Tab-separated table of C-alpha atoms in Angstrom:
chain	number	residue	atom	x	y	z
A	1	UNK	CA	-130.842	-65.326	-138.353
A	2	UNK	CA	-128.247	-67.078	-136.737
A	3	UNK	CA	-124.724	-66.595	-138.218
A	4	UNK	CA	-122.623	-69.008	-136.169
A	5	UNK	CA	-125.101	-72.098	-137.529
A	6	UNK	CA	-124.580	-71.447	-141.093
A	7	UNK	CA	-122.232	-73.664	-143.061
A	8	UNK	CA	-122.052	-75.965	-139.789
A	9	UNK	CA	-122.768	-79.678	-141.388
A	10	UNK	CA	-120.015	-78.767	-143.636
A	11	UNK	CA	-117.600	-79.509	-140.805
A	12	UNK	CA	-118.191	-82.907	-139.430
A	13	UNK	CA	-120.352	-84.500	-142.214
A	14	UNK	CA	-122.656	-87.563	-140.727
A	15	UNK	CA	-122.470	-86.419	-137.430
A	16	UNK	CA	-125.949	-84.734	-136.937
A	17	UNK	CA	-127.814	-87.887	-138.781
A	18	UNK	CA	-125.864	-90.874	-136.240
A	19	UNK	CA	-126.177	-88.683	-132.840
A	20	UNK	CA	-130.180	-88.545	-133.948
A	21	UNK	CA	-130.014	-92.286	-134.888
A	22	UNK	CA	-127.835	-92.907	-131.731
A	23	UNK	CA	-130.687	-91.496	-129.316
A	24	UNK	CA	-133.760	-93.081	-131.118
A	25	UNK	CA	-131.453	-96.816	-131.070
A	26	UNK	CA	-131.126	-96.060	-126.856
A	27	UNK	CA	-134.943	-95.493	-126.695
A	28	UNK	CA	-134.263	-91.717	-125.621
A	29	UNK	CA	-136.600	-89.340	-125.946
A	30	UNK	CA	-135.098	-85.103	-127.011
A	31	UNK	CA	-135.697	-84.325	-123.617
A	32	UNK	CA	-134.315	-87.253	-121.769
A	33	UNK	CA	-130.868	-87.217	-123.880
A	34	UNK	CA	-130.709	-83.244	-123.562
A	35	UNK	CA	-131.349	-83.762	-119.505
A	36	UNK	CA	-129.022	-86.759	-119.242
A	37	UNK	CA	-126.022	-84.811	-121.317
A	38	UNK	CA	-126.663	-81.231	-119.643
A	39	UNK	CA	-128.205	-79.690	-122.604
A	40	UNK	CA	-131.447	-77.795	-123.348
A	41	UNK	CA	-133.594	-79.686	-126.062
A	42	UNK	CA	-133.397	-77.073	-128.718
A	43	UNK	CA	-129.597	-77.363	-128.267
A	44	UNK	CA	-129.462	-81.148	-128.815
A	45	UNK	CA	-132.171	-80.374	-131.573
A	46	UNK	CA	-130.178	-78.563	-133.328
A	47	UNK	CA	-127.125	-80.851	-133.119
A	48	UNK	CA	-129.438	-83.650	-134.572
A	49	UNK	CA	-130.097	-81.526	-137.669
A	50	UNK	CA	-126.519	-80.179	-138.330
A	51	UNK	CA	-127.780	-76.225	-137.528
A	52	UNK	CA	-124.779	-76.580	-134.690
A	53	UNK	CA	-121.338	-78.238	-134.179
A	54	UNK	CA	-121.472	-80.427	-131.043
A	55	UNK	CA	-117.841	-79.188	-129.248
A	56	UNK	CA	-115.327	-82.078	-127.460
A	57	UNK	CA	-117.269	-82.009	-124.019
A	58	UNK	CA	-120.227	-82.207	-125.734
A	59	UNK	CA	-119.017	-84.952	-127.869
A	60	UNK	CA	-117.815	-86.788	-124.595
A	61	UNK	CA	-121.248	-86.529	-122.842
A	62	UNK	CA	-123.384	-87.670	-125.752
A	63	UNK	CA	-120.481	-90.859	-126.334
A	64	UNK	CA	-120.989	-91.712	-122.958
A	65	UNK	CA	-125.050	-91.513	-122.375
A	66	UNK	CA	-125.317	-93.143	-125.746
A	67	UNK	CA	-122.539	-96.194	-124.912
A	68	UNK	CA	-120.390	-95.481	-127.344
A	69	UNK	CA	-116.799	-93.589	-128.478
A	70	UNK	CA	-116.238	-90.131	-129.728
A	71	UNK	CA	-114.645	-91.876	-132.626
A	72	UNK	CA	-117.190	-93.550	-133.379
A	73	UNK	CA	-119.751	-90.409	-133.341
A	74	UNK	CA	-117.007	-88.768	-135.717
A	75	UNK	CA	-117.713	-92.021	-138.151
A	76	UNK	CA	-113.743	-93.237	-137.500
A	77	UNK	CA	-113.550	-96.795	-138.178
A	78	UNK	CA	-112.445	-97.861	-134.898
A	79	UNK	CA	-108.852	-100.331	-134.850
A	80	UNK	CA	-108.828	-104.152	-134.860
A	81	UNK	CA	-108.493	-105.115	-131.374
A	82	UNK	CA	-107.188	-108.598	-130.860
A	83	UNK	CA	-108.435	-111.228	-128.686
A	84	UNK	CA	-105.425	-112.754	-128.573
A	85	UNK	CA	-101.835	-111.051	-126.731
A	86	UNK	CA	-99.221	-112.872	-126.644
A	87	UNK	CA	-96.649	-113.724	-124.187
A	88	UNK	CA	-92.626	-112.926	-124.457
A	89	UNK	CA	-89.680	-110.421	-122.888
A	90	UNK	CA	-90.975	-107.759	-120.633
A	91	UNK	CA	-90.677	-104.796	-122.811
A	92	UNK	CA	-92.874	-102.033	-121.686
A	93	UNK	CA	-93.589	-98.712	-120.507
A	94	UNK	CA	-91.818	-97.346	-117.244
A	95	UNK	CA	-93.220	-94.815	-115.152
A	96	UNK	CA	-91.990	-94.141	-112.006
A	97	UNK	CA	-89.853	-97.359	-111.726
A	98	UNK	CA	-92.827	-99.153	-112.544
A	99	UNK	CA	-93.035	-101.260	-115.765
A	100	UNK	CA	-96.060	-101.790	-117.984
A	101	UNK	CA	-96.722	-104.431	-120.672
A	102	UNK	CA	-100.581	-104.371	-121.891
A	103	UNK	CA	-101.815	-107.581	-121.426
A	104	UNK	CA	-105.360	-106.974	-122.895
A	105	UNK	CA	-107.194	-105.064	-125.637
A	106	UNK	CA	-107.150	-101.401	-126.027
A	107	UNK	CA	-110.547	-99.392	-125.927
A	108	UNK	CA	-112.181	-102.475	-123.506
A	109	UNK	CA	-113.842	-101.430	-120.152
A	110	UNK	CA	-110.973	-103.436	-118.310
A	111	UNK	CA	-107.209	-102.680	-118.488
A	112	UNK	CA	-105.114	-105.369	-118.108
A	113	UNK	CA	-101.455	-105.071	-117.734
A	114	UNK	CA	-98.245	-107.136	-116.570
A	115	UNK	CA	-96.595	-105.104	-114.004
A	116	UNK	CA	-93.502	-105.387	-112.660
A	117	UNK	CA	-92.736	-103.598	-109.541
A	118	UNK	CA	-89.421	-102.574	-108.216
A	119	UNK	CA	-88.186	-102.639	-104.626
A	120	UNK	CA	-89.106	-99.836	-102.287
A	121	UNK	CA	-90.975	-97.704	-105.082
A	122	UNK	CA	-93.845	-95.247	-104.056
A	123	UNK	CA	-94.274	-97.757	-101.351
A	124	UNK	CA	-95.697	-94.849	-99.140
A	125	UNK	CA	-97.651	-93.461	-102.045
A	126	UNK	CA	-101.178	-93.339	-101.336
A	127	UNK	CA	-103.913	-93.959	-104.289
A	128	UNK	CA	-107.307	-92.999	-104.288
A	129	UNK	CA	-109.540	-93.492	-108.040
A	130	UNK	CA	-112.701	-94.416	-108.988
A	131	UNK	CA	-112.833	-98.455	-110.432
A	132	UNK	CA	-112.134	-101.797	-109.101
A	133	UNK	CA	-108.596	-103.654	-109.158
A	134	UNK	CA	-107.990	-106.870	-109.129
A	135	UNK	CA	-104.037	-108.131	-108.986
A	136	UNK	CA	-102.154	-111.664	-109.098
A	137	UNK	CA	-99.104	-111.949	-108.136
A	138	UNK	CA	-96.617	-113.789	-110.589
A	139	UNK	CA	-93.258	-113.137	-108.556
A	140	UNK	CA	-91.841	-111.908	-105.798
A	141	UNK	CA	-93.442	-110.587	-102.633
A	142	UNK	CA	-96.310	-107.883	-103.030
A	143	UNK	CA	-97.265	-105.741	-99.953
A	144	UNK	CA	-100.662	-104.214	-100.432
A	145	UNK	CA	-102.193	-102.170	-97.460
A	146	UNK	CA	-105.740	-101.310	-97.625
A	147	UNK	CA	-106.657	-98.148	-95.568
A	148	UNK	CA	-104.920	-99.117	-92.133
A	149	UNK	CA	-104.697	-103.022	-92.637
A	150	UNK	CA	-101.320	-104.255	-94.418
A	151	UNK	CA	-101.502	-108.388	-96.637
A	152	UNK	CA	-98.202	-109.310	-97.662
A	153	UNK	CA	-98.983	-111.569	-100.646
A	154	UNK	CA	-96.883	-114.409	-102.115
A	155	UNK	CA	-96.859	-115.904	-105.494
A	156	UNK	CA	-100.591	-117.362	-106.413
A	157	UNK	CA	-101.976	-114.953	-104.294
A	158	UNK	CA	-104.738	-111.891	-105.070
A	159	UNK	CA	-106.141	-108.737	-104.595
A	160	UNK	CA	-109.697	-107.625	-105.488
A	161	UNK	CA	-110.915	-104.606	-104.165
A	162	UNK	CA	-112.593	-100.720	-104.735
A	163	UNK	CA	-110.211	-98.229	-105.709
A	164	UNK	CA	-111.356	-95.472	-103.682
A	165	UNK	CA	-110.462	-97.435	-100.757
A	166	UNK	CA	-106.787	-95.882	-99.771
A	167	UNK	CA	-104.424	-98.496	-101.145
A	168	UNK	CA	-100.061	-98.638	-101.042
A	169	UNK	CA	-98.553	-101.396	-103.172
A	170	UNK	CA	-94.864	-101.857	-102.355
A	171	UNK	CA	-92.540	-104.996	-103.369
A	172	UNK	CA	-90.819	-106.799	-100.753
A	173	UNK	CA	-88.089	-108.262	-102.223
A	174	UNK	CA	-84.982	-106.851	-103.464
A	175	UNK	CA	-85.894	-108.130	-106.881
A	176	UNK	CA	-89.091	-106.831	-106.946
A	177	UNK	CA	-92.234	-108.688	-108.021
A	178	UNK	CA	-94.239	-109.202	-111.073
A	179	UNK	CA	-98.180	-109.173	-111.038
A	180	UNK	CA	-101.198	-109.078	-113.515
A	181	UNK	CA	-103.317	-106.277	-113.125
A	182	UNK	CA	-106.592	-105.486	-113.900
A	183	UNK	CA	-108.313	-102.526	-113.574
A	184	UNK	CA	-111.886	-101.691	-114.344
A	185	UNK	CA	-113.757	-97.596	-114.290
A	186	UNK	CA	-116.684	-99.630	-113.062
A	187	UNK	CA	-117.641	-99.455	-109.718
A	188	UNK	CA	-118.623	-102.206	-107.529
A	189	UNK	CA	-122.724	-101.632	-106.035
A	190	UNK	CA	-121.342	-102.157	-102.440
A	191	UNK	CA	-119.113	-99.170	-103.064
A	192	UNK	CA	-121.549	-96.950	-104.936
A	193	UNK	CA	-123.870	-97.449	-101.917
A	194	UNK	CA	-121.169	-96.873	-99.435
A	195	UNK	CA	-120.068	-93.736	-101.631
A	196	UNK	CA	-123.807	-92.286	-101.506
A	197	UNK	CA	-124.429	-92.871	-98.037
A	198	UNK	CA	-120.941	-90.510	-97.336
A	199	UNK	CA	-122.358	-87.786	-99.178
A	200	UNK	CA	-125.978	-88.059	-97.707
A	201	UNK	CA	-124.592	-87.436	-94.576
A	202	UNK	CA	-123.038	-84.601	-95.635
């Protein structure tokens, strides 16, 4: 007997039928989908057939080998997102000085924001994160240093480069400047390659 499988498809009705529909869509095999989501077989088996709850982590793994949303494995209808945003005043989030306006869709692989970015802020604050950004420069002066080597851009000019390359991004002018910002989780090849090669030689 197992007590803590009893009454489980009770909880989160439709789940156990679209993870098993989910896999067999992808081509996966039990095995493959078990290996690939750091499960055994009889574990994602048992998912699949509503004998066990899948927990948040597990949720997460499964979403993301199977190219989808927890939301959507839950059966949520997931929001309208519109293909259109459009323009007017600058009202948007502040953090740190900085201000956000979303200039793209929520739930996309790409995040695209208007950023404005005051004078002198975190200019000496080193960031390091997995992704690509790419930035245009609307107003203002943008300094953007890149490991040792400093590019002080002016309006019309860009910035495209790996994330987990050291970057600072200061303002120059008093009035700060005003860029569009996009920033993707995806990771270029040439960095993926440089990125294994650092750990091989480990």
């Amino acid at each position: 007997m197992n007590p803590p499988d009893e009454g489980a498809a009770d909880e989160l009705p439709g789940v156990a039928p679209r993870l098993r529909e989910l896999r067999r869509g992808r081509g996966l095999t039990l095995e493959t989908a078990a290996q690939r989501a750091g499960l055994s077989p009889a574990h994602l088996s048992r998912l699949e057939t509503g004998r066990r709850q899948p927990s948040l982590p597990m949720l997460l793994g499964l979403a993301r080998i199977y190219g989808t949303t927890v939301s959507e494995l839950l059966g949520e209808k997931p929001p309208e997102r519109d293909a259109i945003i459009r323009g007017g005043a600058f009202e948007g989030a502040e953090a740190d000085g900085w201000m956000y306006r979303r200039a793209g869709s929520p739930g996309r692989a790409m995040q695209a924001l208007r950023v404005r970015v005051p004078y002198g802020a975190q200019g000496d604050l080193v960031r390091v994160h997995p992704g690509e950004e790419w930035l245009y420069v609307v107003g203002g002066r943008l300094r953007v240093a890149l490991r040792e080597t400093v590019h002080d851009l002016d309006p019309g000019d860009s910035a495209h480069f790996d994330s987990l390359t050291p970057h600072r991004i200061a303002a120059l002018d008093r009035g700060g400047a005003e860029l569009l910002f996009v920033h993707s989780l995806l990771q270029s090849p040439a960095a993926e390659l440089c990125l294994g090669n650092a750990l091989h030689a480990r």
